Coordinates of C-alpha atoms in Angstrom, one line a residue:
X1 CA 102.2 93.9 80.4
X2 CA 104.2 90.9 79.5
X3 CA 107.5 91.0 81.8
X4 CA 109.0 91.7 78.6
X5 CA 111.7 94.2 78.4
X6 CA 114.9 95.4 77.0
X7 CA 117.2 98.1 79.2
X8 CA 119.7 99.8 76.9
X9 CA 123.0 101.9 77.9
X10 CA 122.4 102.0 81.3
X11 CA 125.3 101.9 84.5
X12 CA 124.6 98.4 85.7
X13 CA 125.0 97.4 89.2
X14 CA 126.2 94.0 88.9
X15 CA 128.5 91.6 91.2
X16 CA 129.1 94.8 93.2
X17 CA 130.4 96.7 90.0
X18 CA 129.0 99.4 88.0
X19 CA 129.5 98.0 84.3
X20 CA 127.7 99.7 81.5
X21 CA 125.7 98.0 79.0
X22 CA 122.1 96.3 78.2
X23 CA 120.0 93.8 80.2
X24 CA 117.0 91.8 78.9
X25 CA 114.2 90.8 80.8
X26 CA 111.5 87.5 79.5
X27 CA 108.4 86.7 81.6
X28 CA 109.5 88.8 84.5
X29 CA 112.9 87.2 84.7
X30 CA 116.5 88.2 83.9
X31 CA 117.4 86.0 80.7
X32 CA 120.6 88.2 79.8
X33 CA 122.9 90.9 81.0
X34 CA 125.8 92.3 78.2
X35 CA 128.3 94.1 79.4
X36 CA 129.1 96.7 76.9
X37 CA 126.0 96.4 75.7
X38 CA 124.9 94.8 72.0
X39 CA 121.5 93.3 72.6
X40 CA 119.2 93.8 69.9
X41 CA 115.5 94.5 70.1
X42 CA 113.0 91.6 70.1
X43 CA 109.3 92.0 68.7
X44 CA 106.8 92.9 71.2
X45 CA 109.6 94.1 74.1
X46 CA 109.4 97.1 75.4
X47 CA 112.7 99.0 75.8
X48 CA 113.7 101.6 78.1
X49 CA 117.0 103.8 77.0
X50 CA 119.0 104.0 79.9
X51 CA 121.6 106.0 79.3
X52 CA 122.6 108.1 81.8
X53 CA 121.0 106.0 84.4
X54 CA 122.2 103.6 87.1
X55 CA 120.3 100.4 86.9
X56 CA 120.1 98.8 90.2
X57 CA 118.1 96.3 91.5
X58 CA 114.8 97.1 93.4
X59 CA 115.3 97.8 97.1
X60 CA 114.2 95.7 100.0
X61 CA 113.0 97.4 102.7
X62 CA 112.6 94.6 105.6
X63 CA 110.8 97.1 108.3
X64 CA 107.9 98.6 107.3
X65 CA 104.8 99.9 109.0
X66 CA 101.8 100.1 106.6
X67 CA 98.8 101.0 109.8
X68 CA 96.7 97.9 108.1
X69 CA 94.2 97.3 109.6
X70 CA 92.9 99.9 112.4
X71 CA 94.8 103.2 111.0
X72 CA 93.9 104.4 107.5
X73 CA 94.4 107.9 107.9
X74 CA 97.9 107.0 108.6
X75 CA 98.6 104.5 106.1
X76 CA 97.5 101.3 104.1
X77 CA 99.4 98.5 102.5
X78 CA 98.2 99.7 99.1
X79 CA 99.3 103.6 99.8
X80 CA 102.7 101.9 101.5
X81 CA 103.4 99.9 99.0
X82 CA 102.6 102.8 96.3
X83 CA 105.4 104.7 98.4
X84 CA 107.6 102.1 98.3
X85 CA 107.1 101.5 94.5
X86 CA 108.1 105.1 94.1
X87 CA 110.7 105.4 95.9
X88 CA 112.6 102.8 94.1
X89 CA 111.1 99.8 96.3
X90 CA 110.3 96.8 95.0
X91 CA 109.7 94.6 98.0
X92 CA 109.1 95.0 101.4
X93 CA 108.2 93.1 105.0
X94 CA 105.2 94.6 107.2
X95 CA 105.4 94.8 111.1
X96 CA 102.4 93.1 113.1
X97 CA 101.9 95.9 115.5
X98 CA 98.0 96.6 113.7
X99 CA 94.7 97.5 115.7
X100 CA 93.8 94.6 115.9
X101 CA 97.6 93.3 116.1
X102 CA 98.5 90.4 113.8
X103 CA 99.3 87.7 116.2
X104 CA 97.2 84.6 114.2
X105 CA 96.9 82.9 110.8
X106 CA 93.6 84.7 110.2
X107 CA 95.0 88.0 110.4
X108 CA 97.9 87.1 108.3
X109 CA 95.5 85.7 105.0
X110 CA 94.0 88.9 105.8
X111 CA 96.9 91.0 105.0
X112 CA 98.1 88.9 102.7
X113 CA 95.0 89.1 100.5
X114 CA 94.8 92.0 101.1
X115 CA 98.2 92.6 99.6
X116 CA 97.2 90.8 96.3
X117 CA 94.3 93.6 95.8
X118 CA 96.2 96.6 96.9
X119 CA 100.1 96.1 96.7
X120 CA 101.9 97.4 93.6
X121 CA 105.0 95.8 94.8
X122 CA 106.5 92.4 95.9
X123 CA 105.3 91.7 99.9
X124 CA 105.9 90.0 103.0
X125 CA 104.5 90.2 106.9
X126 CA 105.4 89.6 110.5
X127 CA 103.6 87.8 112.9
X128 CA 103.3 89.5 116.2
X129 CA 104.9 87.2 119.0
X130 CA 103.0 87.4 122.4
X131 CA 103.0 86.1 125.8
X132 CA 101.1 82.9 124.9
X133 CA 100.7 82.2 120.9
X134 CA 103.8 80.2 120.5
X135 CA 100.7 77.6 118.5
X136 CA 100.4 80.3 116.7
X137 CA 103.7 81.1 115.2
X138 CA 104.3 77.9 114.8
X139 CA 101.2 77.6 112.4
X140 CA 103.0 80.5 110.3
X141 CA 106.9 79.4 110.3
X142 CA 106.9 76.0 112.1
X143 CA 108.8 74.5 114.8
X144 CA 112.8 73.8 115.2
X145 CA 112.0 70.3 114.5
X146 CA 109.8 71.0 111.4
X147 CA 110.0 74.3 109.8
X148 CA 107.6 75.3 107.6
X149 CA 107.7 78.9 106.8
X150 CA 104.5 80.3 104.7
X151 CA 104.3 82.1 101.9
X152 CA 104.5 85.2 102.6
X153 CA 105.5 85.0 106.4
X154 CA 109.0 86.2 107.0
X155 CA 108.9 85.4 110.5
X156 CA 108.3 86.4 114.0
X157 CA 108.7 90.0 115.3
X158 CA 109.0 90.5 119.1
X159 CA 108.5 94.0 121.4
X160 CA 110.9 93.6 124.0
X161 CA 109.9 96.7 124.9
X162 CA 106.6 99.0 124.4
X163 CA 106.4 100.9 121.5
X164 CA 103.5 101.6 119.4
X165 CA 101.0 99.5 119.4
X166 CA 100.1 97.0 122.4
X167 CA 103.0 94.2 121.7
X168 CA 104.8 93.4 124.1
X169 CA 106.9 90.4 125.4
X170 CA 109.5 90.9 128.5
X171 CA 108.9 88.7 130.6
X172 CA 111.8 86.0 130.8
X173 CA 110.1 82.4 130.5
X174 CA 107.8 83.8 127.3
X175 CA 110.4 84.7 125.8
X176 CA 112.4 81.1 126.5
X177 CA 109.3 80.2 125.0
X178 CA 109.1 81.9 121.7
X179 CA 112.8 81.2 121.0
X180 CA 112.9 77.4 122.2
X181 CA 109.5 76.2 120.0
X182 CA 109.5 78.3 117.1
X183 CA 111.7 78.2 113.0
X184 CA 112.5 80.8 111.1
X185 CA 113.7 84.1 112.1
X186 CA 112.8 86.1 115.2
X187 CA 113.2 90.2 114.6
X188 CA 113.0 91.9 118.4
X189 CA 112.2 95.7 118.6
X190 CA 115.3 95.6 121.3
X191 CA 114.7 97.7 124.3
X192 CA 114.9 96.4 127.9
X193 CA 111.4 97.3 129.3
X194 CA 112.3 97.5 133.1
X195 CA 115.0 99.8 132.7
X196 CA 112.6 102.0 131.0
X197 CA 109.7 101.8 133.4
X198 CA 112.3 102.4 136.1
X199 CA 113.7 105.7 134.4
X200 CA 110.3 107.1 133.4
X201 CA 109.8 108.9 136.5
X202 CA 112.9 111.0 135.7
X203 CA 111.8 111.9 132.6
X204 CA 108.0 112.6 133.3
X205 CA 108.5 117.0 134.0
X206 CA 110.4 116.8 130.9
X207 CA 109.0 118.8 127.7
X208 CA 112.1 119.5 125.8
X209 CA 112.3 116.8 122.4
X210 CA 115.6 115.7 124.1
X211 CA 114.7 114.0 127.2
X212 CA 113.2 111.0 124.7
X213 CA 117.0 110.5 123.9
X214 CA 118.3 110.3 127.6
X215 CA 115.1 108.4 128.4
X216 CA 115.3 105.2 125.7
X217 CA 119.1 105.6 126.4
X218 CA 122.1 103.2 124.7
X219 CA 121.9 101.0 128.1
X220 CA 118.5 100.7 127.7
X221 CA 119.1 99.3 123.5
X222 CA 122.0 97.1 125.1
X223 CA 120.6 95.2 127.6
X224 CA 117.7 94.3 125.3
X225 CA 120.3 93.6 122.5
X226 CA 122.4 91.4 124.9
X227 CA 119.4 89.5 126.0
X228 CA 118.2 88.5 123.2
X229 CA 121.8 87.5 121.6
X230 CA 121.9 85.3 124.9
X231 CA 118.5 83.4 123.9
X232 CA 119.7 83.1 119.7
X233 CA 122.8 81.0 121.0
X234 CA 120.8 79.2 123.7
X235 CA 118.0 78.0 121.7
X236 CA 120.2 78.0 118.3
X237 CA 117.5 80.7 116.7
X238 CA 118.2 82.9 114.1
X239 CA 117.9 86.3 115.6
X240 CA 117.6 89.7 113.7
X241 CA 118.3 93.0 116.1
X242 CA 115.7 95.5 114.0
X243 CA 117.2 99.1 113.7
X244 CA 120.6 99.6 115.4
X245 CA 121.0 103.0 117.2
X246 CA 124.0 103.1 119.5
X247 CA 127.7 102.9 119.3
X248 CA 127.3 100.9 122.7
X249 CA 125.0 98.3 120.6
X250 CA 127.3 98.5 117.7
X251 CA 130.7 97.7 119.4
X252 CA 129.2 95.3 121.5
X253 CA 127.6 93.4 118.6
X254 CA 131.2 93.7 116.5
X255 CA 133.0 91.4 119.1
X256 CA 129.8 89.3 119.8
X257 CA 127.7 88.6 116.7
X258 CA 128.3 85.0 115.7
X259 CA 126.1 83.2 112.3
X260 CA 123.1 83.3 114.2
X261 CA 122.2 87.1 114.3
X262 CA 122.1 89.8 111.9
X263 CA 121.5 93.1 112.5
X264 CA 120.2 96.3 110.3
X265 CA 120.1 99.8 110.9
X266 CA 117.7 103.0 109.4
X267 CA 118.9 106.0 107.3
X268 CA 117.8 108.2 109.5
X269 CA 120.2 107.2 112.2
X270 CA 123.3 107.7 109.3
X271 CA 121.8 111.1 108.5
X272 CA 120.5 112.7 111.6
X273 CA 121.9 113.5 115.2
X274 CA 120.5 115.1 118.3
X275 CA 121.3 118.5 116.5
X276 CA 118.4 118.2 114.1
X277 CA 115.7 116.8 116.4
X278 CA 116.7 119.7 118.4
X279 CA 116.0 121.5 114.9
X280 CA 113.1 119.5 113.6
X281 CA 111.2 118.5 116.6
X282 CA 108.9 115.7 116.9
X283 CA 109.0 114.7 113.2
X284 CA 112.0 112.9 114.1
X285 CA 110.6 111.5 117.3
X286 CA 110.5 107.8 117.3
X287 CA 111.8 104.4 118.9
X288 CA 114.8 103.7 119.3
X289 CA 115.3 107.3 119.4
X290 CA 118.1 109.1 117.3
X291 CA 120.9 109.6 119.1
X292 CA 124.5 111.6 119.1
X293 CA 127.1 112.3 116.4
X294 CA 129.4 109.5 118.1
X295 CA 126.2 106.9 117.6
X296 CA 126.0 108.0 114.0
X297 CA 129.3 108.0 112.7
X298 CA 130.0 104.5 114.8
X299 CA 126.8 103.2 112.9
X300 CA 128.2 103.9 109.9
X301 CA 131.7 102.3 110.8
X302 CA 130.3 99.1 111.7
X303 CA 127.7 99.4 108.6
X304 CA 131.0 99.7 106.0
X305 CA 132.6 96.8 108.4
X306 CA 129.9 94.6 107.6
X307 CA 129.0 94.8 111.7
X308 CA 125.2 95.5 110.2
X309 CA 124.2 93.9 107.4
X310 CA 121.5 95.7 105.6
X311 CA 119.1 98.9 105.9
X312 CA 115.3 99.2 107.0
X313 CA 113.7 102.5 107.2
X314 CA 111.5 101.8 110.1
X315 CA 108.6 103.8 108.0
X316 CA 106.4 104.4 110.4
X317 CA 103.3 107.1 109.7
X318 CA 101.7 109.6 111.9
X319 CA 99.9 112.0 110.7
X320 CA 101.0 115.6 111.2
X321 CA 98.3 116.6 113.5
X322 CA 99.3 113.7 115.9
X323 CA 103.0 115.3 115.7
X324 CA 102.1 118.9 115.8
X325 CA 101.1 117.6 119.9
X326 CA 104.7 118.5 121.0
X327 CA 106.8 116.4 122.9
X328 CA 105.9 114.1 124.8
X329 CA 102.0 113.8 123.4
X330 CA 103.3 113.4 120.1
X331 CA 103.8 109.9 119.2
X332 CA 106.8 108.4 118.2
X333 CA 107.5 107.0 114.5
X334 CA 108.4 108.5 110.9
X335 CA 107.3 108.1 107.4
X336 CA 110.4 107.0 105.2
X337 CA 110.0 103.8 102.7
X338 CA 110.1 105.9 99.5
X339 CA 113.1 108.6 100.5
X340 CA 115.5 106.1 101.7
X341 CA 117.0 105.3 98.3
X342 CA 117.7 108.7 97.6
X343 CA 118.9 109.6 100.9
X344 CA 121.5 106.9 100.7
X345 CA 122.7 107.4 97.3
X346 CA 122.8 111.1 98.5
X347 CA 125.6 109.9 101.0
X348 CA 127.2 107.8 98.3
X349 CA 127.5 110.7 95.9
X350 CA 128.9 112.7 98.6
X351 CA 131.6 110.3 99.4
X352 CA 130.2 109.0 102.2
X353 CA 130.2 105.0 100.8
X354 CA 129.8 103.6 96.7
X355 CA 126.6 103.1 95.4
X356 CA 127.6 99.2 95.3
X357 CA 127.8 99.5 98.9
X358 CA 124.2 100.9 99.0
X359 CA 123.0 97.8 96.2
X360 CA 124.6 95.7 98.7
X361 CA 123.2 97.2 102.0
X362 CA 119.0 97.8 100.7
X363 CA 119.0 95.2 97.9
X364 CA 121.0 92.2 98.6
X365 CA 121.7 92.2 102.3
X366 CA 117.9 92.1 103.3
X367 CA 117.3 89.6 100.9
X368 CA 120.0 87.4 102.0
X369 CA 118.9 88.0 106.0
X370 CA 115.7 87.0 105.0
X371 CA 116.5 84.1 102.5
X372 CA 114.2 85.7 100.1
X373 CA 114.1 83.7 96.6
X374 CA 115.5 85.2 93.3
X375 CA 115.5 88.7 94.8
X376 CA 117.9 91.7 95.2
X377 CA 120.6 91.2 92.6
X378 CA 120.8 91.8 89.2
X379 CA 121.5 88.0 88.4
X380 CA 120.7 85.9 85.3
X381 CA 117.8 84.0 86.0
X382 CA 116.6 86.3 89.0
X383 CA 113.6 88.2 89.2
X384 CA 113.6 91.6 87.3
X385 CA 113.1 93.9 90.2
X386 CA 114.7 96.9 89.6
X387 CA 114.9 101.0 89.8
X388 CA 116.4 103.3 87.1
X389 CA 118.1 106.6 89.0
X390 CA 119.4 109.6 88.1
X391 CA 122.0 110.4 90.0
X392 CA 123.2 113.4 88.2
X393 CA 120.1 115.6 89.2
X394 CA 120.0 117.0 92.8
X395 CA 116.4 117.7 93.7
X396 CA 115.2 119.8 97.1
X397 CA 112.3 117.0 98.5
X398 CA 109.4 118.7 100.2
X399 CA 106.4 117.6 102.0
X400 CA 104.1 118.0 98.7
X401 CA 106.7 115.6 96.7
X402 CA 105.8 112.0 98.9
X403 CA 102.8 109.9 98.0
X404 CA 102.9 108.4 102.1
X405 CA 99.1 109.2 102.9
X406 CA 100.4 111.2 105.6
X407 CA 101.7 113.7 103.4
X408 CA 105.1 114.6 105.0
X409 CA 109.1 113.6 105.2
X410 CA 111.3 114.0 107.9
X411 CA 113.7 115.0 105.2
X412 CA 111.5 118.2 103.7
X413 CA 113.9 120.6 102.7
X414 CA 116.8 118.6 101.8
X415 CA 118.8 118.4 98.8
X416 CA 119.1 115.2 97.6
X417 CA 120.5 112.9 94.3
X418 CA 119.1 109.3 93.2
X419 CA 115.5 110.0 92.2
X420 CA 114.3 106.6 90.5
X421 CA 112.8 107.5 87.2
X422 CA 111.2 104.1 86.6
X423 CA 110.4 101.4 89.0
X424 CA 110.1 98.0 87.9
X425 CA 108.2 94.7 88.9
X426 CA 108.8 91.3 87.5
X427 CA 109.7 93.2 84.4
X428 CA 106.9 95.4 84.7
X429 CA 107.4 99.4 84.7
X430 CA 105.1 100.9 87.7
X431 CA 106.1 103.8 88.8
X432 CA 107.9 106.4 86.1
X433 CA 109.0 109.8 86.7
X434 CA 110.0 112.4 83.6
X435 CA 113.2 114.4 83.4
X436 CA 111.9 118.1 84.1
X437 CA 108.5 116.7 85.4
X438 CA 106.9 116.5 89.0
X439 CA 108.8 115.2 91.5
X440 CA 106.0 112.8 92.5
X441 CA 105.7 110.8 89.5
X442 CA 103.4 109.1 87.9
X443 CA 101.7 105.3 88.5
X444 CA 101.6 102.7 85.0
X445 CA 99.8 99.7 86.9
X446 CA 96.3 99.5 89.1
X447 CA 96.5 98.0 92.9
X448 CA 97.0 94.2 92.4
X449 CA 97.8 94.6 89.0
X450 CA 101.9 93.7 90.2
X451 CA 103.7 92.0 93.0
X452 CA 103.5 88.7 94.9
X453 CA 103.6 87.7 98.0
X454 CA 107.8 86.9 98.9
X455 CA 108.8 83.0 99.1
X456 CA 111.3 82.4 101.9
X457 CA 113.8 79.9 101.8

């Protein structure tokens, strides 16, 4: 458990290339990468044979729900982050929206300490925004004047409309107020919350999994997204629209996005349409809702435009009792941190974008949103994060085959490509899966034994 390693013959991903050869890894850290390989063992390395892998480096997922504290049958961040680790994940950013919800610098140590006993992987956390803490996200990122983002604090996540969980901020002056005395980045869960209030009624005989679609329409994603551009280039704030769902939102944002916002969107809003929720009911209920084949092949347009500029998954537990309810009673939200890998470098083996477009969409664009330090390239001198795949093998993924405490995948009985065979942290294997063997995997480190809270520049 040194960070010592030597990866041999394996399809590099490197400079938005795929180049075969060997990389070397010393104290957790890229020293070397040969191109065409040549690098010779060193005593007391461990060395992984590549060949016939793609070596990429460790996904990002920025959007994560990991249910701690309050929901443990759901998820927590040691099972999240044991899911992320296997899907390929070596880093990822935790929403706020927790029972109790994470609004203070208390509840942050909390999670982050948490994080230190429990996480298998590199971490960061959100701090909830509400009507009156702005004192207390200052505290965690600092003011305009004085930034001073904390270790491990990515920044400030805003409800502009209700979701799950009891955040919520829509009212006009609080949000003036969160935007004009606070650093860092502001992430806003964009829907305008008096547009839905005022269509509820309309919806409320409806039983059919559709009506959540018509309900949370595009206009509803739009206004929320147009508001909350408005107060980025009022108050000069770095804004970050969380999962893009509509063409409207998409187009819009394509003619209107200046240097101050990025934007993201989820693979489940490139893979699915109104077809399959109409097919796989309220396992792929959740907010924004997905939408129409228009929204989805628009998403993907102004994903390979560079429109959106990087992937979350959103993952969001329920269990499957609490979705077995039936529209509307079920609540809204899907597992997803450790299939989103594979789903996307399912699409890119089907034509539908390069797996350097998928390096630079989960590994290097979240980074970069997020100015995370030394992370999602395979660069000299960077931290050795990375995920070995196979993308010759297709596999069918089934319920039984995720290690999400809640059991299940919104893609269960899919065929998919990209199954990471060996996760790695700060040169560390942790997660290793066997050619022929179970699907699941198998864990090489305890909780806490990898992974460090993210430094934010």
């Amino acid at each position: 458990m040194t960070g010592d390693l030597l990866i041999r013959n394996s399809a590099m991903v490197v400079g938005g290339r795929v180049v075969d050869g060997d990389l070397r890894v010393v104290s957790g850290v890229i020293r070397s990468i040969a191109a065409g390989g040549g690098l010779d063992p060193h005593d007391g390395e461990l060395v992984i044979e590549g060949e016939g892998l793609h070596l990429l480096p460790g996904a990002i997922d920025p959007q994560v729900h990991f249910r701690e504290p309050g929901q443990p049958e759901k998820e927590d961040i040691g099972s999240g982050s044991r899911a992320a680790a296997a899907g390929g994940v070596t880093a990822f950013l935790d929403m706020p929206n927790n029972v109790p919800a994470a609004t203070g610098m208390a509840a942050m140590q909390s999670k982050l300490d948490s994080a230190a006993r429990s996480a298998v992987t590199h971490h960061g956390f959100f701090i909830g925004a509400t009507s009156d803490n702005v004192s207390d996200l200052q505290a965690a990122v600092g003011a305009p004047d004085d930034p001073s983002p904390t270790a491990g604090v990515c920044g400030i996540k805003v409800f502009m409309g209700s979701s799950t969980g009891d955040l919520l901020v829509h009212e006009q002056q609080h949000l003036e107020d969160i935007f004009a005395g606070t650093a860092g980045i502001i992430a806003v869960h964009a829907e305008d919350e008096d547009r839905l209030n005022a269509r509820k009624p309309e919806f409320a005989h409806r039983t059919d999994v559709a009506a959540h679609a018509e309900w949370r329409d595009s206009e509803t994603a739009l206004i929320a997204t147009q508001r909350a551009a408005s107060l980025a280039e009022s108050h000069r704030h770095r804004l970050h629209v969380l999962h893009l769902t509509s063409a409207l939102e998409a187009d819009w944002l394509a003619g209107n996005k200046s240097s101050l916002i990025t934007t993201e969107v989820c693979p489940q809003h490139l893979t699915f349409d109104d077809g399959d929720v109409a097919e796989r009911g309220t396992r792929l209920v959740m907010n924004p809702p997905i939408r129409y084949a228009e929204d989805r092949e628009t998403l993907w347009r102004r994903l390979a435009d560079g429109t959106i500029d990087c992937i979350a998954t959103d993952h969001a537990p329920h269990t499957l009792e609490a979705k077995a309810l039936g529209f509307p009673k079920s609540p809204a939200g899907m597992p997803g941190v450790e299939t989103a890998l594979p789903v996307m470098l399912t699409h890119a083996m089907d034509g539908k974008c390069s797996v350097s477009d998928v390096v630079r969409w989960m590994c290097a664009g979240p980074a970069q949103v997020y100015g995370m330090v030394n992370k999602g390239s395979l660069v000299e001198g960077y931290d050795a994060d990375f995920t070995l795949v196979d993308l010759e093998t297709r596999f069918t993924i089934t319920d039984d085959d995720v290690w999400t405490r809640v059991g299940w995948t919104p893609y269960a009985g899919m065929e998919l490509t990209g199954l990471p065979m060996c996760t790695i942290v700060d040169g560390i294997p942790v997660h290793e899966r066997t050619p022929g063997g179970s699907l699941r995997g198998e864990f090489k480190v305890k909780p806490g034994q990898t992974g460090t809270a993210l430094r934010f520049s």
